[in-house]
Amino acid sequence: MSYPDTYYRRTLADEKVRPPLAGPAECDTVVVGGGLAGLTTALQLARAGEQVVLLEAESIGFGASGRNGGFVSPGFATGSEKIAAMAGAAAAQELHRLSIEGVDFVRQTIRDLDITAAKPRPGIMSVLRHDGGAELKAHAERLARDFDYPLDYLERDQVRAVLHSDRYYQGLRDASAFHMHPLNYLRAVGVEIERLGGRIHEGSSAIEARLDGPKKTIRTASGEVRARQAVFATGGYTGPLVGRLKRAVLPIATYVMLSEEAPELIASAIATTDAVGDNRRAGDYYRVVEDGKRLLWGGRITTRAASPAALARELRREMVGTYPQLATLRTELAWSGLMAYARHLMPQVGELQPGVWYLTAFGGHGINTTALAGKVVAEAILGQSDRYRLFAPFGLAWAGGPVGLAAAQLTYWKLQAQDWWRERLH
């Protein structure tokens, strides 16, 4: 298998290797990309009795879908006001309801398929690094009023009772959200697709796409697939196969590290099994794993992936700055991954041309939104709904290429500086 060395790779529940595509194949739908979006699309189509072939260049879950923080909670990478400005207030509300539905969908899939290896744990805390309780309370009240979605508001003392850091102020706890082992989840979904008759081919990079006409043809080095529908579900590792998709996303790197086993030391700082994220644009996100024995800590974004040693130093600086008591906690492993971002910071989901679908730009949106996008594209292919049209205002706008990457890095540094000043003003 072609996975990088991550905590999730080291704790895989199975070692199944799927063969590359060999020779010609025919099906109803061919899916290019074995991340969460592509696998969910294939799952829902297979559940409806469609013949599906999924092509993955590496191993399923190789990209960001299989090496992220494992958070499953509602919402998007950009704020509700910006979404409403682009799509309208009514559409913004429907999109948020979709993100809530995505949480329920992933949870229900774990239950239906009995994916114990996903190790879901309830509870995600979102905490402020500045004093802003009134705004946070108003946000919680708005979600309760508009979506019947309750959040627990936490005063500073309540937050610091479980997160022993003077960096934190108020917070919100989402008891309906959860965190999990994303790679084991993806691999279990793959097993279910195959049980339902779908075919998954790893090591099968798509090198040519002929998309005009009633039959779409995707060619690999050792075979080709002909289908009525083609789905491109790629992210930060999107290649030049379909130029419009490649030009529409920016590959942004994020970083995660895993600590040594030190349950007592970790508990001296973090006394909760909830996953935690702070309010900064590219803030820290972390959770204890292995029943509190280790700490998984992620954060920071760059437009160029750093070396594992360099990224570990950066993440350790963040961790110790938040929890000085963890200064002696050693890092055992660190890794990076490329996420796909659009300029408008929303997912890109839609129909490129008749019978050709795309799902991309899920950076920062979480597991739930990515899975839900696969579900609504499957619904569209099956003629069950047109809910994918809610994403129409967020099209395949050119992301700017190298200039766009440079602008993204500058924007991140600007936001970092703003966060730094805001914390010190409080």
GROMACS .gro file of C-alpha atoms in nm:
model
  426
    1MET     CA    1   0.000   0.000   0.000
    2SER     CA    2   0.116   0.351  -0.081
    3TYR     CA    3   0.016   0.538   0.237
    4PRO     CA    4   0.255   0.782   0.402
    5ASP     CA    5   0.368   0.702   0.754
    6THR     CA    6   0.087   0.839   0.974
    7TYR     CA    7  -0.088   0.737   1.293
    8TYR     CA    8  -0.377   0.612   1.081
    9ARG     CA    9  -0.148   0.399   0.862
   10ARG     CA   10   0.009   0.245   1.173
   11THR     CA   11  -0.332   0.155   1.315
   12LEU     CA   12  -0.502   0.018   1.003
   13ALA     CA   13  -0.768  -0.242   1.071
   14ASP     CA   14  -0.694  -0.433   0.748
   15GLU     CA   15  -0.413  -0.467   0.496
   16LYS     CA   16  -0.615  -0.547   0.183
   17VAL     CA   17  -0.450  -0.438  -0.143
   18ARG     CA   18  -0.678  -0.387  -0.441
   19PRO     CA   19  -0.547  -0.468  -0.789
   20PRO     CA   20  -0.492  -0.210  -1.064
   21LEU     CA   21  -0.736  -0.193  -1.352
   22ALA     CA   22  -0.642  -0.443  -1.622
   23GLY     CA   23  -0.808  -0.435  -1.961
   24PRO     CA   24  -1.146  -0.290  -2.059
   25ALA     CA   25  -1.442  -0.247  -1.823
   26GLU     CA   26  -1.801  -0.127  -1.863
   27CYS     CA   27  -2.022   0.017  -1.591
   28ASP     CA   28  -2.295   0.271  -1.518
   29THR     CA   29  -2.066   0.518  -1.340
   30VAL     CA   30  -1.690   0.551  -1.318
   31VAL     CA   31  -1.553   0.743  -1.019
   32VAL     CA   32  -1.204   0.893  -1.035
   33GLY     CA   33  -1.064   0.945  -0.685
   34GLY     CA   34  -1.075   0.718  -0.382
   35GLY     CA   35  -1.109   0.978  -0.110
   36LEU     CA   36  -1.417   1.036   0.104
   37ALA     CA   37  -1.616   1.216  -0.167
   38GLY     CA   38  -1.553   0.952  -0.432
   39LEU     CA   39  -1.610   0.656  -0.200
   40THR     CA   40  -1.935   0.803  -0.068
   41THR     CA   41  -2.062   0.863  -0.421
   42ALA     CA   42  -1.974   0.507  -0.517
   43LEU     CA   43  -2.133   0.369  -0.199
   44GLN     CA   44  -2.464   0.541  -0.257
   45LEU     CA   45  -2.474   0.436  -0.622
   46ALA     CA   46  -2.390   0.076  -0.534
   47ARG     CA   47  -2.661   0.077  -0.269
   48ALA     CA   48  -2.908   0.172  -0.543
   49GLY     CA   49  -2.796  -0.119  -0.762
   50GLU     CA   50  -2.577   0.080  -1.001
   51GLN     CA   51  -2.265  -0.078  -1.149
   52VAL     CA   52  -1.970   0.129  -1.026
   53VAL     CA   53  -1.598   0.125  -1.097
   54LEU     CA   54  -1.374   0.345  -0.880
   55LEU     CA   55  -1.018   0.432  -0.987
   56GLU     CA   56  -0.761   0.548  -0.731
   57ALA     CA   57  -0.407   0.647  -0.828
   58GLU     CA   58  -0.258   0.532  -0.495
   59SER     CA   59  -0.455   0.354  -0.220
   60ILE     CA   60  -0.806   0.458  -0.112
   61GLY     CA   61  -0.783   0.734   0.144
   62PHE     CA   62  -0.427   0.821   0.038
   63GLY     CA   63  -0.488   1.197   0.037
   64ALA     CA   64  -0.634   1.437   0.291
   65SER     CA   65  -0.937   1.212   0.351
   66GLY     CA   66  -0.720   0.950   0.518
   67ARG     CA   67  -0.472   1.164   0.712
   68ASN     CA   68  -0.676   1.450   0.865
   69GLY     CA   69  -0.774   1.532   1.222
   70GLY     CA   70  -1.082   1.308   1.214
   71PHE     CA   71  -1.335   1.580   1.307
   72VAL     CA   72  -1.701   1.532   1.208
   73SER     CA   73  -1.899   1.850   1.281
   74PRO     CA   74  -2.134   2.084   1.092
   75GLY     CA   75  -2.033   2.397   0.907
   76PHE     CA   76  -1.804   2.521   0.633
   77ALA     CA   77  -1.459   2.675   0.608
   78THR     CA   78  -1.608   3.018   0.547
   79GLY     CA   79  -1.863   3.206   0.756
   80SER     CA   80  -2.239   3.200   0.715
   81GLU     CA   81  -2.251   3.570   0.627
   82LYS     CA   82  -2.017   3.522   0.331
   83ILE     CA   83  -2.213   3.217   0.216
   84ALA     CA   84  -2.537   3.416   0.234
   85ALA     CA   85  -2.379   3.701   0.039
   86MET     CA   86  -2.286   3.463  -0.243
   87ALA     CA   87  -2.585   3.227  -0.242
   88GLY     CA   88  -2.864   3.410  -0.061
   89ALA     CA   89  -2.991   3.370   0.295
   90ALA     CA   90  -3.230   3.084   0.219
   91ALA     CA   91  -2.965   2.882   0.033
   92ALA     CA   92  -2.714   2.947   0.311
   93GLN     CA   93  -2.955   2.795   0.561
   94GLU     CA   94  -3.015   2.493   0.339
   95LEU     CA   95  -2.640   2.443   0.299
   96HIS     CA   96  -2.593   2.448   0.675
   97ARG     CA   97  -2.870   2.190   0.710
   98LEU     CA   98  -2.682   1.976   0.459
   99SER     CA   99  -2.369   1.997   0.673
  100ILE     CA  100  -2.569   1.881   0.976
  101GLU     CA  101  -2.710   1.598   0.766
  102GLY     CA  102  -2.356   1.502   0.673
  103VAL     CA  103  -2.269   1.443   1.039
  104ASP     CA  104  -2.571   1.216   1.076
  105PHE     CA  105  -2.487   1.035   0.752
  106VAL     CA  106  -2.134   0.947   0.862
  107ARG     CA  107  -2.254   0.843   1.207
  108GLN     CA  108  -2.528   0.625   1.057
  109THR     CA  109  -2.285   0.467   0.810
  110ILE     CA  110  -2.060   0.368   1.100
  111ARG     CA  111  -2.359   0.209   1.271
  112ASP     CA  112  -2.498   0.038   0.960
  113LEU     CA  113  -2.163  -0.113   0.863
  114ASP     CA  114  -2.051  -0.172   1.223
  115ILE     CA  115  -1.723   0.011   1.164
  116THR     CA  116  -1.582  -0.035   1.513
  117ALA     CA  117  -1.232   0.037   1.380
  118ALA     CA  118  -1.340   0.398   1.313
  119LYS     CA  119  -1.348   0.437   1.694
  120PRO     CA  120  -1.599   0.726   1.700
  121ARG     CA  121  -1.595   0.940   2.013
  122PRO     CA  122  -1.865   1.200   2.083
  123GLY     CA  123  -1.798   1.567   2.149
  124ILE     CA  124  -1.610   1.853   1.985
  125MET     CA  125  -1.519   2.176   2.163
  126SER     CA  126  -1.462   2.502   1.979
  127VAL     CA  127  -1.275   2.749   2.200
  128LEU     CA  128  -1.183   3.117   2.179
  129ARG     CA  129  -0.830   3.250   2.215
  130HIS     CA  130  -0.971   3.589   2.314
  131ASP     CA  131  -1.250   3.710   2.542
  132GLY     CA  132  -1.565   3.702   2.329
  133GLY     CA  133  -1.843   3.533   2.520
  134ALA     CA  134  -2.129   3.754   2.400
  135GLU     CA  135  -2.061   3.682   2.034
  136LEU     CA  136  -2.024   3.311   2.103
  137LYS     CA  137  -2.352   3.299   2.297
  138ALA     CA  138  -2.530   3.477   2.012
  139HIS     CA  139  -2.393   3.221   1.766
  140ALA     CA  140  -2.521   2.932   1.981
  141GLU     CA  141  -2.862   3.096   2.015
  142ARG     CA  142  -2.881   3.144   1.637
  143LEU     CA  143  -2.807   2.777   1.568
  144ALA     CA  144  -3.066   2.667   1.824
  145ARG     CA  145  -3.328   2.902   1.679
  146ASP     CA  146  -3.266   2.849   1.307
  147PHE     CA  147  -3.166   2.482   1.298
  148ASP     CA  148  -3.288   2.333   1.627
  149TYR     CA  149  -2.922   2.246   1.687
  150PRO     CA  150  -2.821   2.289   2.052
  151LEU     CA  151  -2.468   2.371   2.162
  152ASP     CA  152  -2.343   2.392   2.519
  153TYR     CA  153  -2.201   2.734   2.599
  154LEU     CA  154  -1.895   2.719   2.827
  155GLU     CA  155  -1.768   3.007   3.036
  156ARG     CA  156  -1.395   3.057   3.071
  157ASP     CA  157  -1.373   2.868   3.400
  158GLN     CA  158  -1.560   2.573   3.247
  159VAL     CA  159  -1.323   2.563   2.952
  160ARG     CA  160  -1.013   2.586   3.170
  161ALA     CA  161  -1.142   2.315   3.401
  162VAL     CA  162  -1.077   2.061   3.123
  163LEU     CA  163  -0.826   2.247   2.904
  164HIS     CA  164  -0.560   2.363   3.148
  165SER     CA  165  -0.434   2.659   2.949
  166ASP     CA  166  -0.451   3.033   3.009
  167ARG     CA  167  -0.476   3.083   2.631
  168TYR     CA  168  -0.843   2.988   2.627
  169TYR     CA  169  -1.153   3.185   2.711
  170GLN     CA  170  -1.512   3.083   2.631
  171GLY     CA  171  -1.615   2.785   2.421
  172LEU     CA  172  -1.897   2.586   2.267
  173ARG     CA  173  -1.934   2.211   2.304
  174ASP     CA  174  -2.114   2.018   2.031
  175ALA     CA  175  -2.236   1.694   2.183
  176SER     CA  176  -2.376   1.576   1.847
  177ALA     CA  177  -2.043   1.609   1.667
  178PHE     CA  178  -1.775   1.343   1.699
  179HIS     CA  179  -1.423   1.245   1.596
  180MET     CA  180  -1.290   0.920   1.455
  181HIS     CA  181  -1.022   0.723   1.268
  182PRO     CA  182  -1.088   0.844   0.911
  183LEU     CA  183  -0.875   0.591   0.723
  184ASN     CA  184  -1.038   0.288   0.884
  185TYR     CA  185  -1.376   0.443   0.803
  186LEU     CA  186  -1.284   0.486   0.437
  187ARG     CA  187  -1.148   0.135   0.402
  188ALA     CA  188  -1.465  -0.011   0.554
  189VAL     CA  189  -1.675   0.189   0.305
  190GLY     CA  190  -1.458   0.040   0.031
  191VAL     CA  191  -1.532  -0.311   0.156
  192GLU     CA  192  -1.905  -0.237   0.148
  193ILE     CA  193  -1.888  -0.102  -0.209
  194GLU     CA  194  -1.722  -0.425  -0.316
  195ARG     CA  195  -1.975  -0.637  -0.124
  196LEU     CA  196  -2.248  -0.461  -0.322
  197GLY     CA  197  -2.080  -0.546  -0.651
  198GLY     CA  198  -1.874  -0.233  -0.711
  199ARG     CA  199  -1.514  -0.254  -0.827
  200ILE     CA  200  -1.224  -0.057  -0.676
  201HIS     CA  201  -0.888  -0.043  -0.850
  202GLU     CA  202  -0.590   0.103  -0.667
  203GLY     CA  203  -0.267   0.202  -0.836
  204SER     CA  204  -0.481   0.312  -1.129
  205SER     CA  205  -0.406   0.671  -1.219
  206ALA     CA  206  -0.639   0.811  -1.485
  207ILE     CA  207  -0.423   0.937  -1.772
  208GLU     CA  208  -0.684   1.017  -2.037
  209ALA     CA  209  -1.050   1.120  -2.027
  210ARG     CA  210  -1.281   1.121  -2.330
  211LEU     CA  211  -1.598   1.282  -2.198
  212ASP     CA  212  -1.807   1.381  -2.501
  213GLY     CA  213  -2.093   1.166  -2.620
  214PRO     CA  214  -2.321   0.926  -2.433
  215LYS     CA  215  -2.032   0.705  -2.317
  216LYS     CA  216  -1.744   0.846  -2.115
  217THR     CA  217  -1.405   0.672  -2.132
  218ILE     CA  218  -1.137   0.692  -1.865
  219ARG     CA  219  -0.804   0.532  -1.953
  220THR     CA  220  -0.528   0.417  -1.719
  221ALA     CA  221  -0.186   0.274  -1.801
  222SER     CA  222  -0.327  -0.080  -1.812
  223GLY     CA  223  -0.695  -0.049  -1.899
  224GLU     CA  224  -0.995   0.170  -1.962
  225VAL     CA  225  -1.346   0.211  -1.827
  226ARG     CA  226  -1.651   0.309  -2.036
  227ALA     CA  227  -1.954   0.443  -1.849
  228ARG     CA  228  -2.265   0.655  -1.889
  229GLN     CA  229  -2.157   0.883  -1.603
  230ALA     CA  230  -1.814   0.997  -1.489
  231VAL     CA  231  -1.741   1.148  -1.146
  232PHE     CA  232  -1.417   1.332  -1.067
  233ALA     CA  233  -1.367   1.339  -0.691
  234THR     CA  234  -1.015   1.470  -0.651
  235GLY     CA  235  -0.866   1.715  -0.405
  236GLY     CA  236  -0.523   1.848  -0.320
  237TYR     CA  237  -0.358   1.590  -0.546
  238THR     CA  238  -0.566   1.678  -0.854
  239GLY     CA  239  -0.368   1.626  -1.174
  240PRO     CA  240  -0.405   1.785  -1.519
  241LEU     CA  241  -0.653   1.525  -1.653
  242VAL     CA  242  -0.941   1.775  -1.654
  243GLY     CA  243  -0.792   2.121  -1.690
  244ARG     CA  244  -1.083   2.314  -1.541
  245LEU     CA  245  -1.062   2.113  -1.219
  246LYS     CA  246  -0.686   2.151  -1.190
  247ARG     CA  247  -0.710   2.528  -1.239
  248ALA     CA  248  -0.995   2.569  -0.990
  249VAL     CA  249  -0.817   2.452  -0.674
  250LEU     CA  250  -0.516   2.550  -0.468
  251PRO     CA  251  -0.325   2.264  -0.301
  252ILE     CA  252  -0.269   2.378   0.057
  253ALA     CA  253  -0.060   2.178   0.305
  254THR     CA  254  -0.162   2.116   0.665
  255TYR     CA  255   0.026   1.930   0.935
  256VAL     CA  256  -0.036   1.675   1.209
  257MET     CA  257   0.187   1.517   1.473
  258LEU     CA  258   0.150   1.233   1.720
  259SER     CA  259   0.302   1.225   2.066
  260GLU     CA  260   0.472   0.947   2.253
  261GLU     CA  261   0.272   0.746   2.505
  262ALA     CA  262   0.242   0.963   2.817
  263PRO     CA  263  -0.113   0.943   2.954
  264GLU     CA  264  -0.048   1.112   3.289
  265LEU     CA  265   0.142   1.402   3.137
  266ILE     CA  266  -0.124   1.455   2.868
  267ALA     CA  267  -0.402   1.442   3.128
  268SER     CA  268  -0.228   1.718   3.324
  269ALA     CA  269  -0.309   1.948   3.033
  270ILE     CA  270  -0.613   1.799   2.856
  271ALA     CA  271  -0.876   1.642   3.076
  272THR     CA  272  -1.138   1.559   2.814
  273THR     CA  273  -1.197   1.306   2.539
  274ASP     CA  274  -1.358   1.577   2.324
  275ALA     CA  275  -1.174   1.690   2.015
  276VAL     CA  276  -1.072   2.055   2.038
  277GLY     CA  277  -1.027   2.334   1.787
  278ASP     CA  278  -0.967   2.705   1.836
  279ASN     CA  279  -1.124   2.999   1.655
  280ARG     CA  280  -0.826   3.116   1.450
  281ARG     CA  281  -0.835   3.093   1.071
  282ALA     CA  282  -0.578   2.812   1.070
  283GLY     CA  283  -0.584   2.733   1.439
  284ASP     CA  284  -0.483   2.428   1.637
  285TYR     CA  285  -0.696   2.115   1.637
  286TYR     CA  286  -0.621   1.818   1.856
  287ARG     CA  287  -0.755   1.519   2.046
  288VAL     CA  288  -0.632   1.239   2.267
  289VAL     CA  289  -0.618   0.896   2.107
  290GLU     CA  290  -0.561   0.542   2.230
  291ASP     CA  291  -0.770   0.606   2.543
  292GLY     CA  292  -0.565   0.907   2.640
  293LYS     CA  293  -0.222   0.751   2.591
  294ARG     CA  294  -0.123   0.980   2.305
  295LEU     CA  295  -0.203   1.326   2.175
  296LEU     CA  296  -0.275   1.392   1.807
  297TRP     CA  297  -0.214   1.760   1.729
  298GLY     CA  298  -0.266   1.942   1.399
  299GLY     CA  299  -0.255   2.292   1.263
  300ARG     CA  300  -0.089   2.552   1.043
  301ILE     CA  301  -0.121   2.578   0.667
  302THR     CA  302   0.135   2.654   0.400
  303THR     CA  303   0.137   2.653   0.022
  304ARG     CA  304   0.448   2.436   0.015
  305ALA     CA  305   0.487   2.122   0.224
  306ALA     CA  306   0.768   2.139   0.480
  307SER     CA  307   0.986   1.850   0.591
  308PRO     CA  308   0.855   1.629   0.874
  309ALA     CA  309   1.124   1.758   1.111
  310ALA     CA  310   1.043   2.121   1.036
  311LEU     CA  311   0.670   2.076   1.070
  312ALA     CA  312   0.711   1.889   1.399
  313ARG     CA  313   0.906   2.184   1.540
  314GLU     CA  314   0.635   2.427   1.431
  315LEU     CA  315   0.354   2.219   1.579
  316ARG     CA  316   0.546   2.162   1.903
  317ARG     CA  317   0.592   2.538   1.936
  318GLU     CA  318   0.213   2.581   1.909
  319MET     CA  319   0.143   2.296   2.154
  320VAL     CA  320   0.388   2.414   2.420
  321GLY     CA  321   0.278   2.775   2.376
  322THR     CA  322  -0.074   2.659   2.463
  323TYR     CA  323   0.024   2.400   2.724
  324PRO     CA  324   0.366   2.475   2.881
  325GLN     CA  325   0.323   2.166   3.098
  326LEU     CA  326   0.367   1.953   2.782
  327ALA     CA  327   0.719   2.083   2.713
  328THR     CA  328   0.869   1.741   2.784
  329LEU     CA  329   0.614   1.551   2.572
  330ARG     CA  330   0.810   1.401   2.285
  331THR     CA  331   0.686   1.385   1.927
  332GLU     CA  332   0.689   1.036   1.782
  333LEU     CA  333   0.558   1.103   1.432
  334ALA     CA  334   0.462   1.395   1.207
  335TRP     CA  335   0.310   1.416   0.862
  336SER     CA  336   0.155   1.656   0.616
  337GLY     CA  337  -0.118   1.638   0.354
  338LEU     CA  338  -0.248   1.851   0.071
  339MET     CA  339  -0.601   1.988   0.093
  340ALA     CA  340  -0.783   2.150  -0.199
  341TYR     CA  341  -0.913   2.502  -0.149
  342ALA     CA  342  -1.115   2.719  -0.387
  343ARG     CA  343  -1.073   3.096  -0.395
  344HIS     CA  344  -1.422   3.138  -0.250
  345LEU     CA  345  -1.345   2.888   0.033
  346MET     CA  346  -1.646   2.670  -0.045
  347PRO     CA  347  -1.669   2.317  -0.187
  348GLN     CA  348  -1.704   2.285  -0.563
  349VAL     CA  349  -1.978   2.039  -0.648
  350GLY     CA  350  -2.167   2.014  -0.974
  351GLU     CA  351  -2.205   1.890  -1.331
  352LEU     CA  352  -1.924   1.992  -1.566
  353GLN     CA  353  -2.117   1.879  -1.873
  354PRO     CA  354  -2.392   1.621  -1.927
  355GLY     CA  355  -2.295   1.305  -1.744
  356VAL     CA  356  -1.970   1.448  -1.601
  357TRP     CA  357  -1.964   1.543  -1.232
  358TYR     CA  358  -1.707   1.700  -1.003
  359LEU     CA  359  -1.651   1.713  -0.625
  360THR     CA  360  -1.351   1.902  -0.495
  361ALA     CA  361  -1.220   2.185  -0.272
  362PHE     CA  362  -1.313   2.032   0.063
  363GLY     CA  363  -1.017   2.179   0.250
  364GLY     CA  364  -1.126   2.300   0.593
  365HIS     CA  365  -1.482   2.173   0.562
  366GLY     CA  366  -1.458   1.850   0.757
  367ILE     CA  367  -1.550   1.489   0.697
  368ASN     CA  368  -1.925   1.545   0.714
  369THR     CA  369  -1.942   1.800   0.432
  370THR     CA  370  -1.721   1.592   0.205
  371ALA     CA  371  -1.936   1.283   0.258
  372LEU     CA  372  -2.259   1.474   0.211
  373ALA     CA  373  -2.136   1.611  -0.123
  374GLY     CA  374  -2.085   1.255  -0.244
  375LYS     CA  375  -2.435   1.170  -0.131
  376VAL     CA  376  -2.602   1.457  -0.319
  377VAL     CA  377  -2.409   1.386  -0.641
  378ALA     CA  378  -2.521   1.022  -0.620
  379GLU     CA  379  -2.878   1.147  -0.572
  380ALA     CA  380  -2.845   1.359  -0.886
  381ILE     CA  381  -2.710   1.069  -1.093
  382LEU     CA  382  -2.996   0.849  -0.970
  383GLY     CA  383  -3.255   1.119  -1.040
  384GLN     CA  384  -3.353   1.134  -0.673
  385SER     CA  385  -3.284   1.503  -0.607
  386ASP     CA  386  -3.117   1.815  -0.740
  387ARG     CA  387  -2.975   1.924  -0.406
  388TYR     CA  388  -2.629   1.952  -0.559
  389ARG     CA  389  -2.754   2.276  -0.717
  390LEU     CA  390  -2.721   2.445  -0.378
  391PHE     CA  391  -2.348   2.458  -0.456
  392ALA     CA  392  -2.402   2.629  -0.793
  393PRO     CA  393  -2.297   2.978  -0.668
  394PHE     CA  394  -1.955   2.833  -0.581
  395GLY     CA  395  -1.832   2.732  -0.924
  396LEU     CA  396  -1.502   2.634  -1.078
  397ALA     CA  397  -1.348   2.979  -1.065
  398TRP     CA  398  -0.981   2.997  -1.160
  399ALA     CA  399  -0.778   2.976  -0.841
  400GLY     CA  400  -0.492   3.188  -0.970
  401GLY     CA  401  -0.217   2.930  -1.019
  402PRO     CA  402   0.120   3.027  -0.865
  403VAL     CA  403  -0.007   3.381  -0.805
  404GLY     CA  404  -0.308   3.239  -0.623
  405LEU     CA  405  -0.083   3.025  -0.404
  406ALA     CA  406   0.131   3.325  -0.316
  407ALA     CA  407  -0.180   3.530  -0.237
  408ALA     CA  408  -0.314   3.248  -0.018
  409GLN     CA  409   0.009   3.236   0.182
  410LEU     CA  410   0.009   3.613   0.228
  411THR     CA  411  -0.356   3.603   0.338
  412TYR     CA  412  -0.275   3.334   0.594
  413TRP     CA  413   0.014   3.537   0.735
  414LYS     CA  414  -0.211   3.842   0.754
  415LEU     CA  415  -0.477   3.646   0.943
  416GLN     CA  416  -0.210   3.505   1.175
  417ALA     CA  417  -0.099   3.859   1.256
  418GLN     CA  418  -0.458   3.970   1.317
  419ASP     CA  419  -0.515   3.674   1.551
  420TRP     CA  420  -0.190   3.753   1.735
  421TRP     CA  421  -0.290   4.114   1.793
  422ARG     CA  422  -0.644   4.025   1.896
  423GLU     CA  423  -0.516   3.782   2.160
  424ARG     CA  424  -0.282   4.041   2.306
  425LEU     CA  425  -0.546   4.311   2.312
  426HIS     CA  426  -0.747   4.086   2.538
   0.00000   0.00000   0.00000
